[in-house]
């Protein structure tokens, strides 16, 4: 590390933040630091390097401005695809701006495309220079450009879109000219005085996303083959160069007990963040009852991986150079991409059904499945459609949320302190500290600003003048949000006062409202406003709040109350009497359960059934059969406990 590069860097030393003012050139080199309380401090340069390598002093990184990639129009998507078609071949040549090479490239690309006009050679050179200046992000030069309007009324714009969707974007759909004839017929039938020419209508069809066009006209399988993403995986990685992210689903049901009711919540899914060179798990997030890669949980897992933990045994944290993930919806979502851009972290996407390209995290999932889940009672193994049913998972479920979280946290702690053969006998914690000394990772300076980039996007919610925005039974409001309402009202460019916002499904304390570009004045960069929950939730998830409103104290995930009126199972809940079930107690024997059931029934019925007794007045054994309708209950309609 060059000590001249440290000037102006922000650090965190112990529990205090500070700024490095300078490093004295005269020996001994001294690092001068100004702390938050305005006090000055000095550290020897060699001691500074030692403390930094050991993780005592952490260098902080500023959050970047994320590109506002939400609601990108079809016109902009077509423009970005067209420009990249010319830019990427130009970058393959060292002297791409020479007139001969440039003309040859532009001519060859234009011959392979269906563009109406050939772009000028100097225009393509300008595109290339802007592309390099904007960190190879084509969105920055296209979204920042202001264009003129179409000149068509909103009614005609809507009619053109409807005709294209109905006659062109479907299997065996009409060609462009045939679709335009249908559009003219509709316009004449309605009685429009002005009908746009065929060229205008054709340009509107050309603005349709190519992948969507192929999917609608040829099928999903053909679209996947034509637009599949491909990336190369490096054979050798340095410490902190790459985090691999993946989600795994496990057939382990989770329940909650509240008084004498049993709530089945759902199965477990875990989002893993894995560092291959040290075999470490820097972060993870647990979602229950919601399958699929959802952006909210993905962002939560990556945030956990980058954040400094308060546990001295959990040393893994920092910003990697890149994130490697597959093409799942939650990974390639715009909210996930905005979060990674704000953190200054690159990302690569592997093709679908190519798990070998991120084999390290796949092997971790197999290790977790074999060494953690297979030892848990109630785990039914890998998904098998011939054996798997929702009823079997519900019957086997016996762990609560807090129990599972504690068990998995202890497993991660034990894993990080276990010697691994692939690390030559080192533990993941030891390997991480060794790698950190050679290549320290940076941390985020403004963590609250980074946490604004939550994972789940909610579109088109009404902004109330007094109460703010509403989501899943909660109102979110702040003075900044009220100012946004009056700005939208003053601009007179909104028919309805609707906004989009970002949500963390595991934390209902606040949401991040996206300021419309018309109000922010910056169509390129995203601006977020924090709106706090109007009631005190203490960091609970939205699912916990919904469950609490229904009378359940601890709940997370998609809640399903197993009741007698359930349409999808014959599993019955016990009656609304009895004491709270102690799930940590020893299992109840059939004899003890039968005595408990008889006691419960006797305490809640006015007329007791006549019992047969022996000569010594002791209860006689009965041979009454079980209910023929439901094998899970006895004759009194109470669920068996064994």
Coordinates of C-alpha atoms in Angstrom, one line a residue:
X1 CA 0.0 0.0 0.0
X2 CA 1.4 3.4 -1.0
X3 CA 1.2 5.7 1.9
X4 CA 0.7 8.7 -0.4
X5 CA -2.7 7.2 -1.4
X6 CA -4.0 7.3 2.2
X7 CA -4.5 11.0 2.3
X8 CA -8.2 11.8 2.6
X9 CA -9.2 8.2 3.3
X10 CA -11.9 7.5 5.9
X11 CA -11.2 4.9 8.5
X12 CA -12.8 3.3 11.6
X13 CA -10.4 2.6 14.4
X14 CA -11.9 0.8 17.3
X15 CA -15.3 2.4 17.8
X16 CA -14.3 5.8 16.3
X17 CA -14.4 7.1 12.7
X18 CA -11.8 9.4 11.4
X19 CA -10.1 10.9 8.3
X20 CA -6.4 10.6 7.4
X21 CA -5.1 14.1 7.0
X22 CA -1.7 13.2 5.7
X23 CA 1.3 11.0 6.0
X24 CA 4.6 12.7 6.9
X25 CA 7.3 12.1 4.2
X26 CA 10.2 12.5 6.7
X27 CA 11.2 9.4 8.6
X28 CA 9.7 8.1 10.8
X29 CA 6.6 8.3 8.7
X30 CA 3.6 9.3 10.9
X31 CA -0.1 9.0 9.9
X32 CA -2.1 12.0 11.2
X33 CA -5.8 11.3 11.8
X34 CA -8.7 13.6 12.7
X35 CA -11.4 11.8 14.6
X36 CA -15.1 12.6 14.8
X37 CA -14.8 14.4 18.1
X38 CA -12.3 16.8 16.3
X39 CA -9.3 15.3 18.2
X40 CA -6.1 14.7 16.4
X41 CA -4.2 11.4 16.6
X42 CA -1.0 10.1 15.1
X43 CA 0.2 6.5 14.4
X44 CA 3.4 5.2 13.1
X45 CA 3.1 4.1 9.5
X46 CA 4.4 0.6 10.1
X47 CA 2.0 0.2 13.1
X48 CA -0.8 1.5 10.9
X49 CA -0.1 -1.2 8.3
X50 CA 0.0 -3.9 11.0
X51 CA -3.3 -2.8 12.6
X52 CA -4.9 -2.6 9.2
X53 CA -3.8 -6.1 8.2
X54 CA -5.1 -7.5 11.5
X55 CA -8.5 -5.8 10.9
X56 CA -8.3 -3.4 13.8
X57 CA -8.2 -0.4 11.4
X58 CA -10.7 -0.6 8.5
X59 CA -10.6 1.6 5.4
X60 CA -14.1 2.9 4.5
X61 CA -15.5 3.3 1.0
X62 CA -18.1 5.9 -0.1
X63 CA -21.4 4.8 -1.6
X64 CA -21.6 5.3 -5.3
X65 CA -24.5 6.9 -7.2
X66 CA -26.7 4.1 -8.6
X67 CA -28.1 4.5 -12.1
X68 CA -31.9 4.9 -12.1
X69 CA -32.7 1.7 -14.0
X70 CA -36.3 1.4 -12.9
X71 CA -39.0 1.7 -15.5
X72 CA -36.6 1.8 -18.5
X73 CA -38.7 2.5 -21.6
X74 CA -38.7 0.2 -24.6
X75 CA -37.2 3.0 -26.7
X76 CA -34.2 3.3 -24.4
X77 CA -33.7 -0.5 -24.3
X78 CA -33.7 -0.6 -28.1
X79 CA -31.2 2.3 -28.2
X80 CA -28.9 0.7 -25.7
X81 CA -28.9 -2.6 -27.6
X82 CA -28.1 -0.8 -30.9
X83 CA -25.2 1.3 -29.5
X84 CA -23.6 -1.7 -27.8
X85 CA -23.8 -3.6 -31.1
X86 CA -21.4 -1.0 -32.6
X87 CA -19.3 -0.2 -29.5
X88 CA -18.2 -3.8 -28.5
X89 CA -16.6 -4.6 -31.9
X90 CA -14.8 -1.2 -31.8
X91 CA -13.2 -2.1 -28.5
X92 CA -11.6 -5.2 -29.9
X93 CA -9.2 -3.1 -31.9
X94 CA -6.4 -1.0 -30.4
X95 CA -6.7 1.7 -33.0
X96 CA -10.4 1.6 -33.4
X97 CA -10.7 5.4 -34.0
X98 CA -8.6 5.4 -37.2
X99 CA -10.8 6.3 -40.2
X100 CA -10.2 3.0 -42.1
X101 CA -10.8 0.6 -39.2
X102 CA -13.7 2.6 -37.9
X103 CA -15.5 2.7 -41.3
X104 CA -14.9 -1.0 -41.9
X105 CA -16.4 -1.9 -38.4
X106 CA -19.4 0.3 -38.7
X107 CA -20.2 -1.0 -42.3
X108 CA -19.9 -4.6 -41.3
X109 CA -22.1 -4.2 -38.2
X110 CA -24.7 -2.3 -40.1
X111 CA -24.9 -5.0 -42.7
X112 CA -25.8 -7.6 -40.1
X113 CA -28.5 -5.5 -38.5
X114 CA -31.9 -4.2 -39.5
X115 CA -31.3 -0.5 -38.5
X116 CA -33.1 2.1 -40.6
X117 CA -30.1 4.5 -40.8
X118 CA -26.4 3.9 -40.7
X119 CA -24.8 5.8 -37.8
X120 CA -21.9 8.2 -38.7
X121 CA -18.4 7.1 -38.1
X122 CA -17.6 10.0 -35.8
X123 CA -20.8 9.3 -33.9
X124 CA -19.8 5.8 -33.1
X125 CA -16.4 7.1 -31.9
X126 CA -18.2 9.4 -29.5
X127 CA -20.3 6.5 -28.3
X128 CA -17.1 4.5 -27.5
X129 CA -15.4 7.4 -25.6
X130 CA -18.6 8.0 -23.6
X131 CA -18.8 4.2 -22.9
X132 CA -15.3 4.1 -21.4
X133 CA -15.8 7.3 -19.4
X134 CA -19.0 5.9 -17.9
X135 CA -17.3 2.7 -16.6
X136 CA -18.6 0.6 -19.6
X137 CA -22.2 1.2 -18.6
X138 CA -24.3 2.0 -21.6
X139 CA -27.2 3.1 -19.5
X140 CA -25.4 6.2 -18.3
X141 CA -25.0 7.7 -21.8
X142 CA -28.5 6.7 -23.0
X143 CA -30.6 7.5 -20.0
X144 CA -28.9 10.8 -19.5
X145 CA -29.8 11.9 -23.1
X146 CA -32.9 14.0 -23.5
X147 CA -35.0 13.3 -26.6
X148 CA -38.0 14.9 -28.2
X149 CA -41.5 13.5 -27.9
X150 CA -43.5 11.5 -30.4
X151 CA -46.1 14.1 -31.1
X152 CA -48.9 11.5 -30.7
X153 CA -51.8 11.8 -28.3
X154 CA -51.9 9.4 -25.3
X155 CA -55.0 7.7 -26.8
X156 CA -53.1 6.9 -30.0
X157 CA -50.1 5.7 -28.1
X158 CA -52.3 3.3 -26.1
X159 CA -54.1 2.1 -29.2
X160 CA -50.8 1.3 -31.0
X161 CA -49.6 -0.7 -28.0
X162 CA -52.9 -2.7 -27.8
X163 CA -52.8 -3.5 -31.5
X164 CA -49.2 -4.7 -31.4
X165 CA -49.9 -6.9 -28.4
X166 CA -53.0 -8.4 -29.9
X167 CA -51.9 -9.0 -33.5
X168 CA -48.1 -9.0 -33.5
X169 CA -46.8 -10.3 -30.2
X170 CA -48.4 -13.8 -30.3
X171 CA -47.8 -17.2 -31.8
X172 CA -48.2 -17.2 -35.6
X173 CA -48.9 -13.4 -35.4
X174 CA -49.2 -11.1 -38.3
X175 CA -46.2 -9.4 -39.9
X176 CA -45.6 -5.7 -39.5
X177 CA -47.6 -4.6 -42.6
X178 CA -50.5 -6.8 -41.7
X179 CA -50.5 -5.5 -38.1
X180 CA -50.6 -1.9 -39.5
X181 CA -53.6 -2.7 -41.6
X182 CA -55.4 -3.9 -38.5
X183 CA -54.4 -0.6 -36.8
X184 CA -55.8 1.5 -39.7
X185 CA -59.1 -0.4 -39.6
X186 CA -59.5 0.2 -35.9
X187 CA -58.7 3.9 -36.3
X188 CA -61.3 4.3 -39.0
X189 CA -63.9 2.4 -37.0
X190 CA -63.3 4.7 -34.0
X191 CA -63.4 7.8 -36.2
X192 CA -59.9 9.3 -35.8
X193 CA -59.1 12.2 -38.2
X194 CA -55.4 11.6 -38.1
X195 CA -53.9 8.1 -38.6
X196 CA -50.1 7.8 -38.1
X197 CA -48.2 6.6 -41.2
X198 CA -46.9 3.1 -41.6
X199 CA -43.3 4.2 -40.9
X200 CA -44.2 5.6 -37.5
X201 CA -46.1 2.4 -36.6
X202 CA -43.2 0.2 -37.8
X203 CA -40.7 2.1 -35.6
X204 CA -43.0 1.5 -32.7
X205 CA -42.8 -2.3 -33.3
X206 CA -39.0 -2.0 -33.6
X207 CA -38.9 -0.6 -30.0
X208 CA -40.3 -3.8 -28.6
X209 CA -37.8 -5.7 -26.5
X210 CA -36.1 -8.3 -28.8
X211 CA -36.3 -11.0 -26.1
X212 CA -40.0 -10.3 -25.5
X213 CA -40.7 -10.4 -29.2
X214 CA -39.0 -13.8 -29.6
X215 CA -40.7 -15.1 -26.5
X216 CA -44.2 -14.1 -27.7
X217 CA -43.8 -15.1 -31.4
X218 CA -41.6 -18.2 -31.1
X219 CA -41.9 -19.4 -27.5
X220 CA -40.0 -19.2 -24.2
X221 CA -37.6 -22.0 -25.1
X222 CA -36.4 -20.3 -28.3
X223 CA -36.0 -16.9 -26.4
X224 CA -33.8 -18.6 -23.8
X225 CA -31.6 -20.2 -26.5
X226 CA -31.2 -16.9 -28.4
X227 CA -30.6 -14.6 -25.4
X228 CA -28.7 -16.8 -23.0
X229 CA -26.0 -15.0 -21.0
X230 CA -22.5 -16.6 -21.0
X231 CA -19.5 -15.8 -18.7
X232 CA -16.1 -17.3 -18.2
X233 CA -15.1 -18.5 -14.7
X234 CA -11.5 -17.9 -13.7
X235 CA -9.3 -20.8 -12.8
X236 CA -7.3 -18.9 -10.2
X237 CA -8.9 -16.4 -7.7
X238 CA -7.3 -14.1 -5.1
X239 CA -8.7 -13.5 -1.7
X240 CA -11.7 -11.2 -1.8
X241 CA -11.9 -11.2 -5.5
X242 CA -15.2 -13.0 -5.8
X243 CA -18.2 -13.9 -3.7
X244 CA -20.5 -16.6 -5.1
X245 CA -24.2 -16.3 -4.3
X246 CA -26.9 -19.0 -4.5
X247 CA -30.2 -20.0 -3.0
X248 CA -31.1 -23.5 -1.8
X249 CA -34.5 -24.9 -0.7
X250 CA -34.8 -27.6 2.0
X251 CA -37.8 -29.8 2.8
X252 CA -37.9 -28.9 6.4
X253 CA -41.2 -27.5 7.8
X254 CA -41.2 -24.7 10.3
X255 CA -44.1 -24.2 12.8
X256 CA -45.0 -21.9 15.7
X257 CA -47.0 -22.6 18.8
X258 CA -49.3 -20.1 20.3
X259 CA -51.3 -21.3 23.3
X260 CA -52.9 -24.6 22.0
X261 CA -52.8 -23.7 18.3
X262 CA -50.2 -25.0 15.8
X263 CA -49.3 -22.6 13.0
X264 CA -47.5 -24.1 10.0
X265 CA -45.4 -21.4 8.3
X266 CA -43.6 -23.2 5.4
X267 CA -40.3 -24.7 4.4
X268 CA -36.8 -23.3 4.7
X269 CA -34.8 -21.5 2.0
X270 CA -31.4 -20.0 2.6
X271 CA -29.5 -17.5 0.5
X272 CA -25.8 -18.2 0.8
X273 CA -22.8 -15.9 0.1
X274 CA -19.6 -17.9 -0.2
X275 CA -15.9 -16.8 -0.5
X276 CA -14.1 -19.7 -2.4
X277 CA -10.5 -19.1 -1.5
X278 CA -11.1 -19.3 2.3
X279 CA -14.2 -21.5 2.3
X280 CA -16.0 -18.9 4.4
X281 CA -19.6 -17.9 4.6
X282 CA -19.5 -14.1 4.9
X283 CA -23.3 -13.8 5.0
X284 CA -26.6 -15.5 4.6
X285 CA -30.3 -14.8 4.9
X286 CA -33.1 -17.2 5.9
X287 CA -36.5 -17.1 4.2
X288 CA -39.4 -19.3 5.4
X289 CA -42.5 -20.1 3.4
X290 CA -41.4 -18.2 0.3
X291 CA -39.7 -20.2 -2.4
X292 CA -37.7 -18.8 -5.3
X293 CA -34.8 -16.3 -5.5
X294 CA -36.4 -13.1 -4.3
X295 CA -34.4 -9.9 -4.6
X296 CA -35.3 -8.7 -1.1
X297 CA -33.7 -11.7 0.5
X298 CA -30.7 -11.7 -1.9
X299 CA -29.9 -8.1 -1.1
X300 CA -30.3 -8.9 2.6
X301 CA -27.7 -11.8 2.4
X302 CA -25.2 -9.6 0.5
X303 CA -25.6 -6.8 3.0
X304 CA -25.0 -9.3 5.8
X305 CA -21.8 -10.4 4.0
X306 CA -20.5 -6.9 3.6
X307 CA -21.3 -5.7 7.1
X308 CA -19.0 -5.8 10.1
X309 CA -20.3 -8.4 12.6
X310 CA -20.3 -7.7 16.3
X311 CA -19.4 -11.3 17.1
X312 CA -15.6 -11.6 17.5
X313 CA -15.8 -15.2 16.1
X314 CA -17.5 -14.0 12.9
X315 CA -14.6 -12.1 11.3
X316 CA -15.9 -12.2 7.6
X317 CA -16.9 -8.9 6.2
X318 CA -16.0 -6.4 3.4
X319 CA -16.7 -5.5 -0.2
X320 CA -15.5 -8.0 -2.8
X321 CA -14.4 -7.1 -6.3
X322 CA -17.4 -8.9 -7.9
X323 CA -20.4 -11.0 -7.2
X324 CA -21.0 -14.2 -9.2
X325 CA -24.6 -15.4 -9.4
X326 CA -27.0 -17.2 -11.8
X327 CA -29.7 -15.7 -14.0
X328 CA -32.5 -16.1 -11.4
X329 CA -35.2 -13.4 -11.2
X330 CA -34.0 -12.2 -7.8
X331 CA -30.4 -11.9 -8.9
X332 CA -30.8 -10.0 -12.1
X333 CA -33.6 -7.7 -10.7
X334 CA -33.0 -4.0 -11.1
X335 CA -33.2 -3.5 -7.3
X336 CA -30.3 -6.0 -6.8
X337 CA -28.3 -4.3 -9.5
X338 CA -28.8 -0.9 -8.0
X339 CA -27.7 -2.1 -4.6
X340 CA -24.4 -3.6 -6.1
X341 CA -23.8 -0.4 -8.0
X342 CA -24.2 1.7 -4.8
X343 CA -21.7 -0.6 -3.1
X344 CA -19.2 -0.3 -5.9
X345 CA -19.2 -4.0 -6.6
X346 CA -19.2 -5.6 -10.0
X347 CA -21.3 -8.7 -10.8
X348 CA -21.3 -11.5 -13.4
X349 CA -24.2 -13.7 -14.3
X350 CA -23.8 -17.4 -15.3
X351 CA -26.1 -19.1 -17.9
X352 CA -29.1 -21.0 -16.7
X353 CA -28.7 -24.6 -15.7
X354 CA -24.9 -24.3 -15.5
X355 CA -24.2 -24.9 -11.8
X356 CA -20.6 -25.9 -12.5
X357 CA -19.7 -22.3 -13.2
X358 CA -20.2 -21.5 -9.5
X359 CA -19.2 -24.9 -8.2
X360 CA -17.8 -23.7 -4.9
X361 CA -21.1 -22.5 -3.5
X362 CA -22.9 -25.5 -4.9
X363 CA -20.5 -27.8 -3.0
X364 CA -21.2 -25.7 0.2
X365 CA -24.9 -26.3 -0.2
X366 CA -24.3 -30.0 -0.5
X367 CA -22.1 -29.9 2.6
X368 CA -24.8 -28.0 4.5
X369 CA -27.4 -30.5 3.3
X370 CA -25.4 -33.6 4.3
X371 CA -23.9 -32.3 7.6
X372 CA -26.6 -30.1 9.0
X373 CA -30.0 -30.8 7.6
X374 CA -29.8 -34.6 7.5
X375 CA -29.3 -34.6 11.3
X376 CA -32.5 -32.6 12.0
X377 CA -35.6 -34.5 12.8
X378 CA -38.3 -33.6 10.3
X379 CA -36.1 -33.1 7.3
X380 CA -37.4 -35.1 4.4
X381 CA -34.4 -35.1 2.1
X382 CA -34.2 -33.8 -1.4
X383 CA -37.4 -33.0 -3.3
X384 CA -38.9 -36.1 -4.8
X385 CA -42.3 -35.6 -6.5
X386 CA -43.2 -39.2 -5.9
X387 CA -42.8 -39.0 -2.2
X388 CA -43.1 -35.3 -1.4
X389 CA -46.4 -33.9 -0.3
X390 CA -47.3 -30.7 1.7
X391 CA -49.1 -32.9 4.2
X392 CA -46.0 -35.0 4.9
X393 CA -43.9 -31.9 5.5
X394 CA -46.5 -30.4 7.8
X395 CA -46.8 -33.5 9.9
X396 CA -43.0 -33.8 10.2
X397 CA -42.5 -30.1 11.2
X398 CA -41.6 -29.5 14.8
X399 CA -39.0 -26.7 14.9
X400 CA -39.8 -23.1 15.5
X401 CA -38.2 -20.1 13.8
X402 CA -36.0 -19.1 16.6
X403 CA -34.9 -22.7 17.2
X404 CA -33.8 -23.1 13.6
X405 CA -32.1 -19.7 13.5
X406 CA -30.1 -20.6 16.6
X407 CA -29.2 -24.1 15.3
X408 CA -28.0 -22.7 11.9
X409 CA -26.0 -19.9 13.5
X410 CA -24.2 -22.4 15.7
X411 CA -23.5 -24.6 12.7
X412 CA -21.9 -21.6 10.8
X413 CA -19.8 -20.8 13.9
X414 CA -18.7 -24.4 14.2
X415 CA -18.0 -24.6 10.4
X416 CA -15.8 -21.5 10.5
X417 CA -13.7 -23.1 13.3
X418 CA -13.3 -26.5 11.6
X419 CA -10.1 -27.5 9.9
X420 CA -10.5 -28.2 6.2
X421 CA -8.3 -30.4 4.0
X422 CA -8.7 -28.0 1.1
X423 CA -7.2 -25.2 3.2
X424 CA -4.2 -27.4 4.3
X425 CA -5.5 -27.9 7.8
X426 CA -6.5 -24.2 8.4
X427 CA -10.0 -23.2 9.5
X428 CA -12.0 -20.8 7.4
X429 CA -11.5 -18.1 10.1
X430 CA -7.7 -18.6 10.0
X431 CA -7.7 -18.6 6.2
X432 CA -9.7 -15.4 6.2
X433 CA -7.4 -13.6 8.5
X434 CA -4.4 -14.8 6.5
X435 CA -5.9 -13.6 3.3
X436 CA -7.0 -10.3 4.8
X437 CA -3.4 -9.5 5.9
X438 CA -2.3 -9.9 2.2
X439 CA -5.3 -8.2 0.6
X440 CA -7.5 -6.2 3.0
X441 CA -11.1 -5.6 1.9
X442 CA -12.7 -2.2 2.3
X443 CA -15.9 -1.5 4.2
X444 CA -18.8 0.8 3.5
X445 CA -18.5 4.2 5.1
X446 CA -22.2 5.2 5.1
X447 CA -24.0 1.9 5.9
X448 CA -27.4 3.6 6.4
X449 CA -27.2 5.1 2.9
X450 CA -26.4 1.7 1.4
X451 CA -29.2 0.1 3.3
X452 CA -31.6 2.4 1.4
X453 CA -31.1 0.2 -1.6
X454 CA -33.4 -2.6 -0.4
X455 CA -34.2 -5.6 -2.6
X456 CA -38.0 -5.7 -3.2
X457 CA -39.5 -3.2 -5.6
X458 CA -43.1 -2.1 -5.0
X459 CA -44.6 -0.2 -8.0
X460 CA -47.4 2.4 -8.3
X461 CA -48.5 3.0 -4.7
X462 CA -50.6 6.1 -4.0
X463 CA -48.9 8.8 -2.0
X464 CA -51.3 10.1 0.6
X465 CA -51.1 13.7 1.6
X466 CA -51.3 13.1 5.3
X467 CA -50.4 9.4 5.9
X468 CA -47.7 8.7 3.3
X469 CA -47.5 5.3 1.5
X470 CA -49.2 2.0 2.5
X471 CA -47.7 -1.4 2.3
X472 CA -48.9 -4.7 3.9
X473 CA -50.9 -3.1 6.7
X474 CA -48.4 -0.4 7.6
X475 CA -48.2 3.3 6.8
X476 CA -44.8 4.9 6.1
X477 CA -44.2 8.6 6.3
X478 CA -41.6 11.3 6.8
X479 CA -41.2 15.1 6.4
X480 CA -39.2 14.5 3.2
X481 CA -42.0 12.4 1.8
X482 CA -44.5 15.1 2.5
X483 CA -42.3 17.6 0.7
X484 CA -42.2 15.2 -2.3
X485 CA -46.1 15.2 -2.3
X486 CA -46.3 18.9 -2.6
X487 CA -43.6 19.0 -5.3
X488 CA -45.5 16.5 -7.4
X489 CA -48.7 18.5 -6.9
X490 CA -46.9 21.7 -7.8
X491 CA -45.3 20.3 -11.0
X492 CA -48.8 19.5 -12.5
X493 CA -47.3 16.6 -14.5
X494 CA -48.9 13.8 -12.6
X495 CA -52.5 12.7 -13.1
X496 CA -52.2 10.5 -10.0
X497 CA -49.7 10.9 -7.1
X498 CA -48.2 7.4 -7.3
X499 CA -44.6 6.4 -6.3
X500 CA -42.4 3.3 -6.4
X501 CA -40.4 2.3 -3.3
X502 CA -38.0 -0.4 -2.1
X503 CA -38.7 -2.7 0.7
X504 CA -36.7 -5.1 2.9
X505 CA -39.0 -8.0 3.6
X506 CA -37.1 -8.8 6.8
X507 CA -37.3 -5.3 8.3
X508 CA -40.4 -3.2 8.4
X509 CA -38.9 -0.2 10.1
X510 CA -38.8 1.9 6.9
X511 CA -39.0 1.9 3.1
X512 CA -37.0 3.8 0.5
X513 CA -39.2 5.9 -1.8
X514 CA -37.8 6.5 -5.3
X515 CA -38.0 10.2 -6.3
X516 CA -39.4 10.6 -9.8
X517 CA -36.9 11.9 -12.3
X518 CA -39.2 14.8 -13.1
X519 CA -38.9 16.0 -9.5
X520 CA -35.2 15.2 -8.9
X521 CA -34.1 16.7 -12.2
X522 CA -31.6 13.9 -12.7
X523 CA -32.9 11.2 -15.0
X524 CA -29.6 9.3 -14.7
X525 CA -29.0 8.8 -11.0
X526 CA -31.5 7.4 -8.5
X527 CA -32.6 9.4 -5.5
X528 CA -34.1 7.7 -2.5
X529 CA -36.1 9.1 0.4
X530 CA -36.5 7.2 3.7
X531 CA -40.1 6.9 5.0
X532 CA -40.3 5.4 8.5
X533 CA -43.1 3.1 9.8
X534 CA -45.7 5.2 11.7
X535 CA -45.8 2.5 14.4
X536 CA -43.0 1.1 16.5
X537 CA -42.1 -2.3 15.1
X538 CA -38.6 -2.8 16.6
X539 CA -37.0 -4.4 13.5
X540 CA -39.7 -7.1 12.9
X541 CA -40.4 -8.4 9.4
X542 CA -43.6 -7.7 7.6
X543 CA -44.6 -11.4 8.1
X544 CA -44.1 -11.1 11.8
X545 CA -46.3 -8.0 11.9
X546 CA -49.1 -9.7 9.9
X547 CA -48.9 -12.7 12.2
X548 CA -48.9 -10.5 15.3
X549 CA -52.0 -8.7 14.1
X550 CA -53.7 -12.1 13.9
X551 CA -52.7 -13.0 17.5
X552 CA -49.5 -14.9 17.0
X553 CA -46.4 -13.7 18.9
X554 CA -43.5 -15.0 16.8
X555 CA -44.0 -15.7 13.1
X556 CA -42.0 -15.2 9.9
X557 CA -42.7 -16.2 6.4
X558 CA -46.0 -17.0 4.7
X559 CA -48.4 -18.0 7.5
X560 CA -51.0 -20.7 7.2
X561 CA -53.2 -21.7 10.1
X562 CA -54.0 -25.4 10.1
X563 CA -57.7 -25.5 11.0
X564 CA -60.6 -27.8 10.6
X565 CA -62.0 -25.7 7.7
X566 CA -58.8 -26.1 5.6
X567 CA -59.5 -27.1 2.0
X568 CA -56.1 -28.6 1.2
X569 CA -55.5 -31.0 4.1
X570 CA -57.2 -33.3 6.6
X571 CA -54.8 -32.3 9.3
X572 CA -56.8 -31.0 12.3
X573 CA -55.8 -28.5 15.0
X574 CA -56.5 -29.2 18.6
X575 CA -59.4 -27.5 20.4
X576 CA -59.0 -24.0 21.8
X577 CA -58.3 -25.3 25.3
X578 CA -55.3 -26.6 27.1
X579 CA -51.9 -25.2 28.1
X580 CA -49.1 -23.9 25.9
X581 CA -47.2 -26.8 24.3
X582 CA -43.6 -27.1 25.5
X583 CA -41.8 -28.2 22.4
X584 CA -38.6 -28.7 24.3
X585 CA -40.1 -31.3 26.7
X586 CA -39.7 -35.0 26.3
X587 CA -42.0 -36.7 23.8
X588 CA -45.4 -37.8 25.1
X589 CA -46.1 -41.5 25.2
X590 CA -49.5 -42.7 23.8
X591 CA -50.7 -43.7 27.2
X592 CA -49.9 -40.2 28.7
X593 CA -51.5 -38.5 25.6
X594 CA -54.7 -40.5 26.0
X595 CA -55.0 -39.6 29.6
X596 CA -54.5 -35.9 28.7
X597 CA -57.1 -36.0 26.0
X598 CA -59.7 -37.6 28.2
X599 CA -59.0 -34.9 30.8
X600 CA -59.3 -32.1 28.2
X601 CA -62.6 -33.5 26.9
X602 CA -64.0 -34.0 30.4
X603 CA -63.2 -30.4 31.4
X604 CA -65.0 -29.0 28.4
X605 CA -68.2 -31.0 27.9
X606 CA -71.4 -30.8 30.1
X607 CA -72.4 -34.4 29.4
X608 CA -69.7 -37.0 29.9
X609 CA -70.0 -40.3 28.1
X610 CA -70.7 -43.3 30.3
X611 CA -67.5 -45.1 31.1
X612 CA -67.2 -48.8 31.7
X613 CA -65.6 -49.6 35.1
X614 CA -64.2 -52.7 36.7
X615 CA -65.3 -54.2 39.9
X616 CA -62.7 -52.2 41.9
X617 CA -64.2 -49.0 40.3
X618 CA -61.1 -48.4 38.1
X619 CA -61.6 -47.3 34.4
X620 CA -61.9 -50.3 32.1
X621 CA -60.1 -50.4 28.8
X622 CA -62.4 -49.7 25.8
X623 CA -62.0 -51.1 22.3
X624 CA -63.8 -48.2 20.5
X625 CA -62.5 -47.8 16.9
X626 CA -61.0 -44.6 15.6
X627 CA -63.1 -42.2 13.6
X628 CA -63.6 -43.6 10.1
X629 CA -63.6 -40.2 8.5
X630 CA -60.4 -38.9 9.9
X631 CA -57.6 -41.3 11.1
X632 CA -55.9 -38.4 12.8
X633 CA -58.6 -37.8 15.4
X634 CA -60.2 -40.0 18.1
X635 CA -64.0 -40.4 18.6
X636 CA -64.1 -37.1 20.5
X637 CA -62.8 -35.1 17.5
X638 CA -59.5 -34.2 19.2
X639 CA -56.2 -34.6 17.3
X640 CA -53.9 -37.4 18.3
X641 CA -50.6 -36.2 19.8
X642 CA -48.5 -39.2 18.6

